[in-house]
Coordinates of C-alpha atoms and ligand atoms in Angstrom, one line a residue:
X1 CA 56.6 -46.4 -27.3
X2 CA 55.3 -48.5 -24.4
X3 CA 57.1 -46.3 -22.0
X4 CA 55.0 -43.2 -23.0
X5 CA 51.7 -45.0 -22.4
X6 CA 51.6 -44.8 -18.6
X7 CA 52.8 -41.2 -18.9
X8 CA 50.0 -40.3 -21.2
X9 CA 47.5 -42.1 -19.0
X10 CA 48.8 -40.2 -16.0
X11 CA 48.7 -36.9 -17.9
X12 CA 45.1 -37.6 -19.0
X13 CA 44.1 -38.5 -15.4
X14 CA 45.8 -35.4 -14.1
X15 CA 44.1 -33.1 -16.6
X16 CA 40.7 -34.7 -15.7
X17 CA 41.4 -34.1 -12.1
X18 CA 42.2 -30.4 -12.7
X19 CA 39.1 -30.0 -14.8
X20 CA 36.9 -31.7 -12.3
X21 CA 38.3 -29.7 -9.3
X22 CA 38.1 -26.5 -11.4
X23 CA 34.5 -27.3 -12.1
X24 CA 33.7 -27.9 -8.4
X25 CA 35.6 -24.9 -7.3
X26 CA 34.1 -22.8 -10.0
X27 CA 30.6 -24.0 -9.0
X28 CA 31.3 -23.4 -5.4
X29 CA 32.5 -19.8 -5.9
X30 CA 30.2 -19.1 -8.8
X31 CA 27.9 -16.5 -7.2
X32 CA 24.9 -17.3 -9.5
X33 CA 25.2 -20.9 -8.4
X34 CA 25.5 -19.8 -4.7
X35 CA 22.3 -17.7 -5.1
X36 CA 20.6 -20.8 -6.5
X37 CA 21.7 -22.9 -3.5
X38 CA 20.3 -20.2 -1.3
X39 CA 17.0 -20.4 -3.1
X40 CA 17.1 -24.1 -2.6
X41 CA 17.6 -23.8 1.1
X42 CA 14.8 -21.2 1.4
X43 CA 12.4 -23.3 -0.7
X44 CA 13.2 -26.7 0.8
X45 CA 12.6 -25.4 4.3
X46 CA 9.4 -23.6 3.3
X47 CA 8.3 -26.9 1.7
X48 CA 9.2 -28.9 4.7
X49 CA 7.7 -26.8 7.4
X50 CA 5.1 -24.4 5.9
X51 CA 3.9 -25.9 2.6
X52 CA 0.8 -24.2 1.4
X53 CA 0.8 -21.5 4.1
X54 CA 1.8 -17.9 3.3
X55 CA 5.3 -17.7 4.8
X56 CA 7.8 -19.7 6.9
X57 CA 8.9 -19.1 10.4
X58 CA 12.5 -20.5 10.1
X59 CA 13.4 -20.6 13.7
X60 CA 10.2 -22.1 15.1
X61 CA 9.8 -24.2 11.9
X62 CA 6.2 -23.6 11.2
X63 CA 3.9 -21.5 9.0
X64 CA 3.5 -17.7 9.3
X65 CA 0.3 -16.0 8.3
X66 CA 0.3 -12.3 7.6
X67 CA -3.1 -10.4 7.5
X68 CA -2.0 -8.7 4.3
X69 CA -3.4 -11.7 2.4
X70 CA -6.4 -12.5 4.5
X71 CA -7.3 -16.2 4.0
X72 CA -5.6 -16.4 0.6
X73 CA -2.8 -19.0 1.1
X74 CA 0.4 -19.9 -0.6
X75 CA 2.1 -16.4 -0.9
X76 CA 5.6 -17.9 -0.9
X77 CA 4.7 -20.4 -3.6
X78 CA 3.2 -17.8 -6.0
X79 CA 5.9 -15.3 -5.2
X80 CA 8.6 -17.8 -5.9
X81 CA 7.3 -19.4 -9.1
X82 CA 9.2 -17.3 -11.6
X83 CA 12.4 -17.4 -9.5
X84 CA 12.2 -21.2 -9.6
X85 CA 11.6 -21.0 -13.4
X86 CA 14.5 -18.6 -14.1
X87 CA 16.9 -20.7 -11.9
X88 CA 15.8 -23.8 -13.8
X89 CA 14.7 -25.5 -10.6
X90 CA 12.3 -27.7 -12.7
X91 CA 11.1 -30.2 -10.1
X92 CA 10.3 -27.4 -7.7
X93 CA 8.5 -25.3 -10.3
X94 CA 6.4 -28.4 -11.2
X95 CA 5.4 -29.0 -7.6
X96 CA 4.6 -25.3 -7.2
X97 CA 2.5 -25.4 -10.3
X98 CA 0.6 -28.4 -9.1
X99 CA -0.1 -26.7 -5.8
X100 CA -1.5 -23.7 -7.7
X101 CA -3.7 -25.9 -9.9
X102 CA -5.1 -27.8 -7.0
X103 CA -5.1 -25.4 -4.0
X104 CA -4.9 -21.7 -4.9
X105 CA -8.4 -20.5 -4.1
X106 CA -9.8 -17.0 -4.2
X107 CA -13.3 -17.9 -3.2
X108 CA -12.6 -17.2 0.4
X109 CA -14.1 -14.7 2.9
X110 CA -11.0 -12.6 3.2
X111 CA -10.1 -9.0 3.7
X112 CA -6.9 -8.4 1.8
X113 CA -4.5 -5.6 1.0
X114 CA -5.2 -4.8 -2.7
X115 CA -1.6 -3.6 -3.2
X116 CA 0.1 -6.7 -1.7
X117 CA -2.2 -9.2 -3.4
X118 CA -1.7 -7.4 -6.7
X119 CA 2.1 -7.2 -6.6
X120 CA 2.7 -10.7 -5.2
X121 CA -0.2 -12.8 -6.4
X122 CA -1.3 -11.2 -9.7
X123 CA 2.3 -10.2 -10.5
X124 CA 3.6 -13.7 -9.7
X125 CA 0.9 -15.5 -11.7
X126 CA 1.4 -13.2 -14.7
X127 CA 5.2 -13.8 -14.8
X128 CA 4.7 -17.5 -14.3
X129 CA 2.4 -17.5 -17.3
X130 CA 4.6 -15.4 -19.6
X131 CA 7.7 -17.5 -18.7
X132 CA 6.1 -20.9 -18.9
X133 CA 3.1 -20.5 -21.2
X134 CA 1.0 -22.6 -18.7
X135 CA -2.6 -21.6 -19.1
X136 CA -3.4 -22.2 -15.4
X137 CA -1.4 -19.1 -14.4
X138 CA -3.2 -16.8 -16.9
X139 CA -6.6 -18.1 -15.7
X140 CA -5.8 -17.6 -12.0
X141 CA -4.4 -14.1 -12.6
X142 CA -7.5 -13.0 -14.4
X143 CA -9.8 -14.6 -11.9
X144 CA -8.0 -12.8 -9.1
X145 CA -7.9 -9.5 -11.0
X146 CA -11.7 -9.7 -11.3
X147 CA -12.0 -10.2 -7.5
X148 CA -10.0 -7.0 -7.0
X149 CA -12.3 -4.8 -9.2
X150 CA -14.8 -3.8 -6.5
X151 CA -11.9 -1.9 -4.7
X152 CA -12.4 0.8 -7.4
X153 CA -16.0 1.4 -6.4
X154 CA -15.3 4.8 -4.8
X155 CA -16.5 8.3 -5.9
X156 CA -13.2 9.1 -7.6
X157 CA -12.2 5.6 -8.7
X158 CA -9.1 5.7 -6.5
X159 CA -9.2 2.3 -5.0
X160 CA -9.6 1.3 -1.3
X161 CA -6.5 -0.1 0.4
X162 CA -8.3 -3.1 1.9
X163 CA -11.0 -5.2 0.3
X164 CA -13.1 -8.1 1.3
X165 CA -13.0 -10.2 -1.8
X166 CA -16.2 -12.1 -0.9
X167 CA -18.4 -9.2 0.0
X168 CA -16.7 -6.6 -2.3
X169 CA -16.6 -4.1 0.6
X170 CA -13.6 -1.9 0.8
X171 CA -12.1 0.5 3.3
X172 CA -8.8 2.3 4.0
X173 CA -6.2 1.7 6.7
X174 CA -7.5 3.2 9.9
X175 CA -4.1 4.9 10.4
X176 CA -4.0 6.7 7.1
X177 CA -4.4 10.5 7.2
X178 CA -8.0 11.6 6.8
X179 CA -9.3 8.3 5.5
X180 CA -6.9 8.4 2.6
X181 CA -5.7 5.8 0.2
X182 CA -1.9 5.5 -0.1
X183 CA 0.0 6.7 -3.2
X184 CA 2.4 3.7 -3.3
X185 CA -0.6 1.3 -3.1
X186 CA -3.1 2.7 -5.6
X187 CA -0.2 3.8 -7.8
X188 CA 1.3 0.3 -8.0
X189 CA -1.4 -1.5 -10.0
X190 CA -0.7 -0.1 -13.4
X191 CA 1.6 -2.7 -14.9
X192 CA -0.4 -5.7 -13.8
X193 CA -3.7 -4.3 -14.7
X194 CA -2.5 -3.4 -18.3
X195 CA -1.4 -7.0 -18.6
X196 CA -4.7 -8.3 -17.3
X197 CA -6.5 -6.5 -20.0
X198 CA -4.0 -7.7 -22.6
X199 CA -4.4 -11.3 -21.5
X200 CA -8.2 -11.3 -20.9
X201 CA -9.3 -9.1 -23.8
X202 CA -11.3 -7.2 -21.2
X203 CA -10.5 -3.5 -21.2
X204 CA -11.9 -2.8 -17.7
X205 CA -8.6 -3.5 -15.9
X206 CA -6.6 -0.9 -18.0
X207 CA -9.5 1.6 -17.7
X208 CA -9.4 1.5 -13.9
X209 CA -5.7 2.3 -13.8
X210 CA -5.8 4.9 -16.6
X211 CA -8.5 6.7 -14.5
X212 CA -6.1 6.8 -11.5
X213 CA -3.6 8.5 -13.8
X214 CA -6.3 11.0 -14.9
X215 CA -7.3 11.9 -11.3
X216 CA -3.6 12.4 -10.4
X217 CA -2.7 14.5 -13.4
X218 CA -5.7 16.9 -12.7
X219 CA -4.6 17.6 -9.1
X220 CA -2.4 20.4 -8.0
X221 CA 0.9 19.2 -6.7
X222 CA 2.6 21.0 -3.9
X223 CA 6.0 22.1 -5.4
X224 CA 5.4 19.5 -8.1
X225 CA 5.5 16.7 -5.5
X226 CA 3.0 14.0 -4.9
X227 CA 1.8 13.6 -1.2
X228 CA 1.4 10.1 0.0
X229 CA -2.2 10.4 1.0
X230 CA -5.2 10.9 -1.3
X231 CA -8.8 10.7 -0.1
X232 CA -10.8 8.5 -2.5
X233 CA -14.1 10.2 -1.8
X234 CA -13.2 13.9 -2.0
X235 CA -10.3 13.5 -4.4
X236 CA -8.2 15.8 -2.1
X237 CA -4.7 15.2 -0.8
X238 CA -4.4 14.2 2.9
X239 CA -1.4 15.2 5.0
X240 CA 1.5 16.7 2.8
X241 CA 4.0 14.0 3.5
X242 CA 6.2 13.1 0.5
X243 CA 8.4 10.0 0.4
X244 CA 10.3 8.1 -2.2
X245 CA 10.5 5.2 0.4
X246 CA 7.5 3.7 2.2
X247 CA 4.1 5.0 1.2
X248 CA 5.4 6.6 -2.0
X249 CA 8.1 4.5 -3.6
X250 CA 6.6 2.2 -6.3
X251 CA 4.2 4.9 -7.6
X252 CA 7.3 6.6 -9.2
X253 CA 8.7 3.3 -10.3
X254 CA 5.4 2.4 -12.1
X255 CA 5.3 5.7 -14.0
X256 CA 8.7 4.9 -15.5
X257 CA 8.0 1.3 -16.1
X258 CA 4.5 1.9 -17.6
X259 CA 6.3 4.0 -20.2
X260 CA 9.0 1.3 -20.8
X261 CA 6.4 -1.6 -20.8
X262 CA 4.3 0.3 -23.4
X263 CA 7.4 0.2 -25.8
X264 CA 7.8 3.9 -24.9
X265 CA 4.4 4.9 -26.2
X266 CA 2.8 5.9 -22.8
X267 CA 3.9 9.6 -23.1
X268 CA 1.8 10.6 -20.0
X269 CA 3.6 8.1 -17.8
X270 CA 6.9 9.4 -19.2
X271 CA 6.1 13.0 -18.5
X272 CA 4.8 12.4 -15.0
X273 CA 7.9 10.4 -14.2
X274 CA 10.5 12.9 -15.4
X275 CA 8.6 15.9 -13.9
X276 CA 8.4 14.1 -10.6
X277 CA 12.1 13.3 -10.6
X278 CA 12.8 17.0 -11.3
X279 CA 10.8 18.0 -8.2
X280 CA 12.4 15.2 -6.1
X281 CA 15.9 16.5 -7.1
X282 CA 15.0 20.1 -6.2
X283 CA 13.2 19.4 -2.9
X284 CA 14.3 16.1 -1.5
X285 CA 17.8 15.1 -2.7
X286 CA 20.6 16.4 -0.6
X287 CA 24.4 15.7 0.0
X288 CA 25.8 15.1 3.4
X289 CA 28.9 16.8 4.6
X290 CA 30.7 13.5 4.1
X291 CA 29.7 13.6 0.5
X292 CA 26.8 11.0 0.5
X293 CA 23.8 11.7 -1.6
X294 CA 20.5 10.9 0.0
X295 CA 16.8 11.3 -0.5
X296 CA 15.1 12.9 2.4
X297 CA 11.4 12.9 3.3
X298 CA 9.3 16.1 3.0
X299 CA 6.6 17.0 5.6
X300 CA 4.7 20.1 4.7
X301 CA 7.9 21.8 3.4
X302 CA 10.2 20.6 6.2
X303 CA 12.8 18.0 5.5
X304 CA 13.4 14.9 7.6
X305 CA 17.0 13.8 6.9
X306 CA 16.2 10.1 6.9
X307 CA 16.3 7.5 4.2
X308 CA 14.5 4.2 4.4
X309 CA 15.9 0.9 3.1
X310 CA 12.9 0.9 0.8
X311 CA 14.1 4.2 -0.7
X312 CA 17.3 2.4 -1.9
X313 CA 15.4 1.0 -4.9
X314 CA 15.5 4.5 -6.4
X315 CA 19.2 4.1 -7.4
X316 CA 18.2 1.4 -9.9
X317 CA 15.1 3.4 -11.0
X318 CA 17.2 6.6 -11.8
X319 CA 19.7 4.5 -13.8
X320 CA 16.9 2.7 -15.6
X321 CA 15.3 6.0 -16.5
X322 CA 18.5 7.6 -17.7
X323 CA 18.0 6.5 -21.3
X324 CA 14.7 8.4 -21.6
X325 CA 15.9 11.6 -19.9
X326 CA 16.7 14.6 -22.1
X327 CA 20.0 13.8 -23.8
X328 CA 22.0 16.3 -21.7
X329 CA 20.6 14.6 -18.5
X330 CA 21.3 10.9 -19.3
X331 CA 24.7 10.9 -17.6
X332 CA 23.3 12.8 -14.7
X333 CA 20.6 10.2 -14.0
X334 CA 23.1 7.4 -14.2
X335 CA 25.3 9.3 -11.8
X336 CA 22.4 9.9 -9.4
X337 CA 21.8 6.1 -9.5
X338 CA 25.4 5.5 -8.7
X339 CA 25.4 8.0 -5.8
X340 CA 22.3 6.4 -4.2
X341 CA 23.8 2.9 -4.7
X342 CA 27.0 4.1 -2.9
X343 CA 25.0 5.7 0.0
X344 CA 23.0 2.5 0.4
X345 CA 26.1 0.4 0.3
X346 CA 27.5 2.7 3.1
X347 CA 24.4 2.0 5.1
X348 CA 25.3 -1.7 5.0
X349 CA 29.0 -1.2 5.5
X350 CA 28.6 0.9 8.6
X351 CA 26.7 -1.8 10.5
X352 CA 28.3 -4.7 12.4
X353 CA 26.5 -7.3 10.3
X354 CA 27.1 -5.6 6.9
X355 CA 23.3 -5.7 6.3
X356 CA 21.4 -2.4 6.1
X357 CA 19.0 -1.1 8.7
X358 CA 15.3 -0.3 7.9
X359 CA 16.1 3.4 8.0
X360 CA 19.2 5.5 8.4
X361 CA 19.7 9.2 9.2
X362 CA 21.8 12.1 8.2
X363 CA 21.5 14.3 11.3
X364 CA 22.7 14.6 14.8
X365 CA 26.3 14.0 13.7
X366 CA 25.7 10.7 11.9
X367 CA 25.6 9.7 8.2
X368 CA 23.9 6.6 6.8
X369 CA 23.4 5.1 10.3
X370 CA 20.2 4.2 12.2
X371 CA 19.9 6.0 15.4
X372 CA 16.6 4.8 16.7
X373 CA 16.3 1.3 18.1
X374 CA 13.1 0.6 16.1
X375 CA 14.9 1.4 12.8
X376 CA 17.8 -1.1 13.2
X377 CA 16.2 -4.2 11.8
X378 CA 16.7 -5.9 8.5
X379 CA 13.9 -8.1 7.2
X380 CA 15.6 -9.7 4.1
X381 CA 14.6 -6.7 2.0
X382 CA 15.8 -6.6 -1.7
X383 CA 16.1 -2.9 -2.5
X384 CA 19.8 -2.4 -2.2
X385 CA 20.6 -5.6 -4.1
X386 CA 18.0 -4.5 -6.7
X387 CA 19.9 -1.3 -7.2
X388 CA 23.2 -3.1 -7.5
X389 CA 21.6 -5.3 -10.2
X390 CA 20.4 -2.3 -12.3
X391 CA 23.7 -0.5 -11.8
X392 CA 25.7 -3.6 -12.9
X393 CA 23.6 -4.1 -16.0
X394 CA 23.8 -0.5 -17.0
X395 CA 27.4 0.3 -16.2
X396 CA 29.3 -3.0 -15.8
X397 CA 31.3 -1.5 -13.0
X398 CA 32.6 -4.6 -11.2
X399 CA 32.1 -2.9 -7.8
X400 CA 28.3 -3.7 -8.0
X401 CA 29.0 -7.4 -8.1
X402 CA 31.5 -7.1 -5.3
X403 CA 28.9 -5.3 -3.2
X404 CA 26.4 -8.0 -4.1
X405 CA 28.8 -10.7 -3.0
X406 CA 29.3 -8.9 0.4
X407 CA 25.6 -9.0 0.9
X408 CA 25.6 -12.8 0.1
X409 CA 28.3 -13.4 2.7
X410 CA 26.4 -11.3 5.3
X411 CA 23.1 -13.1 4.5
X412 CA 24.8 -16.5 4.8
X413 CA 26.5 -15.6 8.0
X414 CA 23.7 -13.9 9.9
X415 CA 20.4 -14.7 8.3
X416 CA 20.8 -18.4 7.3
X417 CA 19.6 -20.7 9.9
X418 CA 18.8 -24.5 9.8
X419 CA 15.2 -23.8 9.0
X420 CA 15.7 -21.2 6.2
X421 CA 16.5 -17.5 6.3
X422 CA 15.4 -15.1 9.0
X423 CA 15.4 -11.3 9.4
X424 CA 17.5 -9.7 12.1
X425 CA 16.3 -7.4 14.9
X426 CA 19.4 -5.2 15.2
X427 CA 22.1 -5.2 12.5
X428 CA 24.5 -3.2 14.8
X429 CA 24.6 -5.9 17.5
X430 CA 27.3 -8.5 17.9
X431 CA 24.8 -11.3 18.1
X432 CA 21.9 -12.2 15.9
X433 CA 18.5 -11.8 17.3
X434 CA 16.3 -13.4 14.6
X435 CA 12.8 -12.2 13.9
X436 CA 11.7 -15.7 12.8
X437 CA 10.2 -14.7 9.4
X438 CA 11.3 -15.7 6.0
X439 CA 9.5 -13.1 3.9
X440 CA 8.0 -14.2 0.6
X441 CA 9.8 -11.3 -1.1
X442 CA 13.2 -12.9 -0.1
X443 CA 12.5 -15.6 -2.7
X444 CA 10.8 -13.4 -5.3
X445 CA 13.1 -10.4 -5.1
X446 CA 16.3 -10.7 -3.1
X447 CA 17.4 -14.0 -4.4
X448 CA 16.2 -13.3 -8.0
X449 CA 18.1 -10.0 -8.1
X450 CA 21.2 -11.7 -6.7
X451 CA 21.0 -14.4 -9.4
X452 CA 20.5 -11.8 -12.1
X453 CA 23.3 -9.7 -10.8
X454 CA 25.7 -12.6 -11.3
X455 CA 24.2 -13.8 -14.6
X456 CA 24.6 -12.7 -18.2
X457 CA 22.6 -9.6 -19.4
X458 CA 20.7 -11.7 -21.9
X459 CA 18.7 -13.4 -19.1
X460 CA 15.5 -11.3 -19.1
X461 CA 17.0 -8.4 -21.1
X462 CA 15.7 -5.0 -20.2
X463 CA 14.6 -4.3 -23.8
X464 CA 12.0 -7.0 -23.5
X465 CA 11.1 -7.2 -19.8
X466 CA 10.2 -4.9 -17.0
X467 CA 10.1 -6.1 -13.4
X468 CA 7.1 -5.3 -11.3
X469 CA 7.8 -3.9 -7.8
X470 CA 8.0 -7.5 -6.4
X471 CA 10.6 -8.4 -9.1
X472 CA 8.1 -10.3 -11.3
X473 CA 9.1 -9.9 -14.9
X474 CA 6.4 -8.7 -17.3
X475 CA 7.0 -8.5 -21.1
X476 CA 7.2 -5.2 -22.9
X477 CA 4.1 -4.9 -25.1
X478 CA 5.8 -4.3 -28.4
X479 CA 3.9 -2.0 -30.8
X480 CA 4.6 -4.2 -33.8
X481 CA 3.9 -7.6 -32.3
X482 CA 1.8 -8.2 -29.2
X483 CA 2.9 -11.9 -29.0
X484 CA 6.6 -11.4 -29.6
X485 CA 7.3 -11.8 -25.9
X486 CA 6.6 -15.5 -26.1
X487 CA 9.8 -15.9 -28.2
X488 CA 12.1 -13.8 -26.1
X489 CA 12.7 -15.9 -23.0
Ligands
LIG1 C1 8.1 -5.8 -1.5 O1 6.9 -6.4 -1.3 C2 8.1 -4.8 -2.7 O2 9.3 -4.6 -3.2 C3 7.4 -3.5 -2.3 O3 7.4 -2.6 -3.4 C4 8.1 -2.9 -1.1 N1 8.3 -3.8 0.0 C5 8.7 -5.2 -0.3 C6 10.2 -5.5 -0.1 O4 10.9 -4.7 0.7

């Protein structure tokens, strides 16, 4: 009847209102959406104040150049490309692509870090190519790969850490023990170089990294462990310092991922990974009296009971590798991943800002706490969130999303500033002292892993993609179909 019409209209209006508010609320509290908004804030400010330069100084609102990339410019743009693509920030991806087309130039007189340029620039370009299919990224990745080849001109073929990409002259870090190259640096080229050969048809890239493998497998390893220093001329280990954090970390990661990326055909990579994990468990992994599992550092047989923020990636690595472990060890590797994730979460939870310090200790009466002033900083690093993402995907235990959300809240509260996101000098302090750097890996890794943590598992599924150490996804090279990856986005 006529009386019911206004009632119906009102009901319809009311339902619309609820749906609309629900949508807004849901968007606001949808953590994947929040990570996207964080990316937008980081990107917009980089664009406004530091466009084309390597990184942003978010407090002084200007560009920041790091000597890791020499005169190569645009680190944040190349590192962020795939995150923009995955988050469907189409306009931003388009402007980044145009910048790469017009401005990314490797014909510069620059001494660069081979490792950093490989993981951020080569890795970033490869991922952008595989995700978007845009030829410019493939061409630039191969061009840059070719520029890196002279680094391998050493008596053993173990590459130099630093290379002048104009003159082709290489050298090592002056501080590295006995003129050595660094394990985590020369051991973190494998995934990208295999893909460079795959995409260019030129076997030279893969040959270079297979040779590194050969050199390593022939060497004696103290207690089955890999020291962080290896002299590229003599082929001898330098100082016997073993670490799953800085100087060692991504070497182990790349053994496992090389096997996964080869569709589980790279048996040498697999064996080296599981043998290394066995030695790490025996000699480096310990439990504190408070029940926290940690990975110590090994110096000539003596343990330093310290764990770096960088080491926290290992939780995700152990869990990712669980599947390939002998069947009676699968559960154990997942458990190890869960224990490391818990310890790293504690390292965050025991600070005032709920963000983890650069290194934390298990001695002198403390557990998972930084005791030295120069270890109390947080520079927007991703490793703890990376581990939460792997643990979430592999266990679906909701605590990993809760812990990820805690990190979002802490980042928003302490690191977000008007001009972007900044690192913090002391996470135990009441007041933020900002370091004024928005690291490019914040956009490539921290924000991407947060977004993936809160997204469905079929976004870049692990069966088809492996992430390089800078979180750039590279497709698994399936035995049966080399081009299949193009259809699996
Ligand atoms: C990144 O460049 C990579 O994750 C690298 O493997 C280690 N350091 C930073 C992030 O902390």
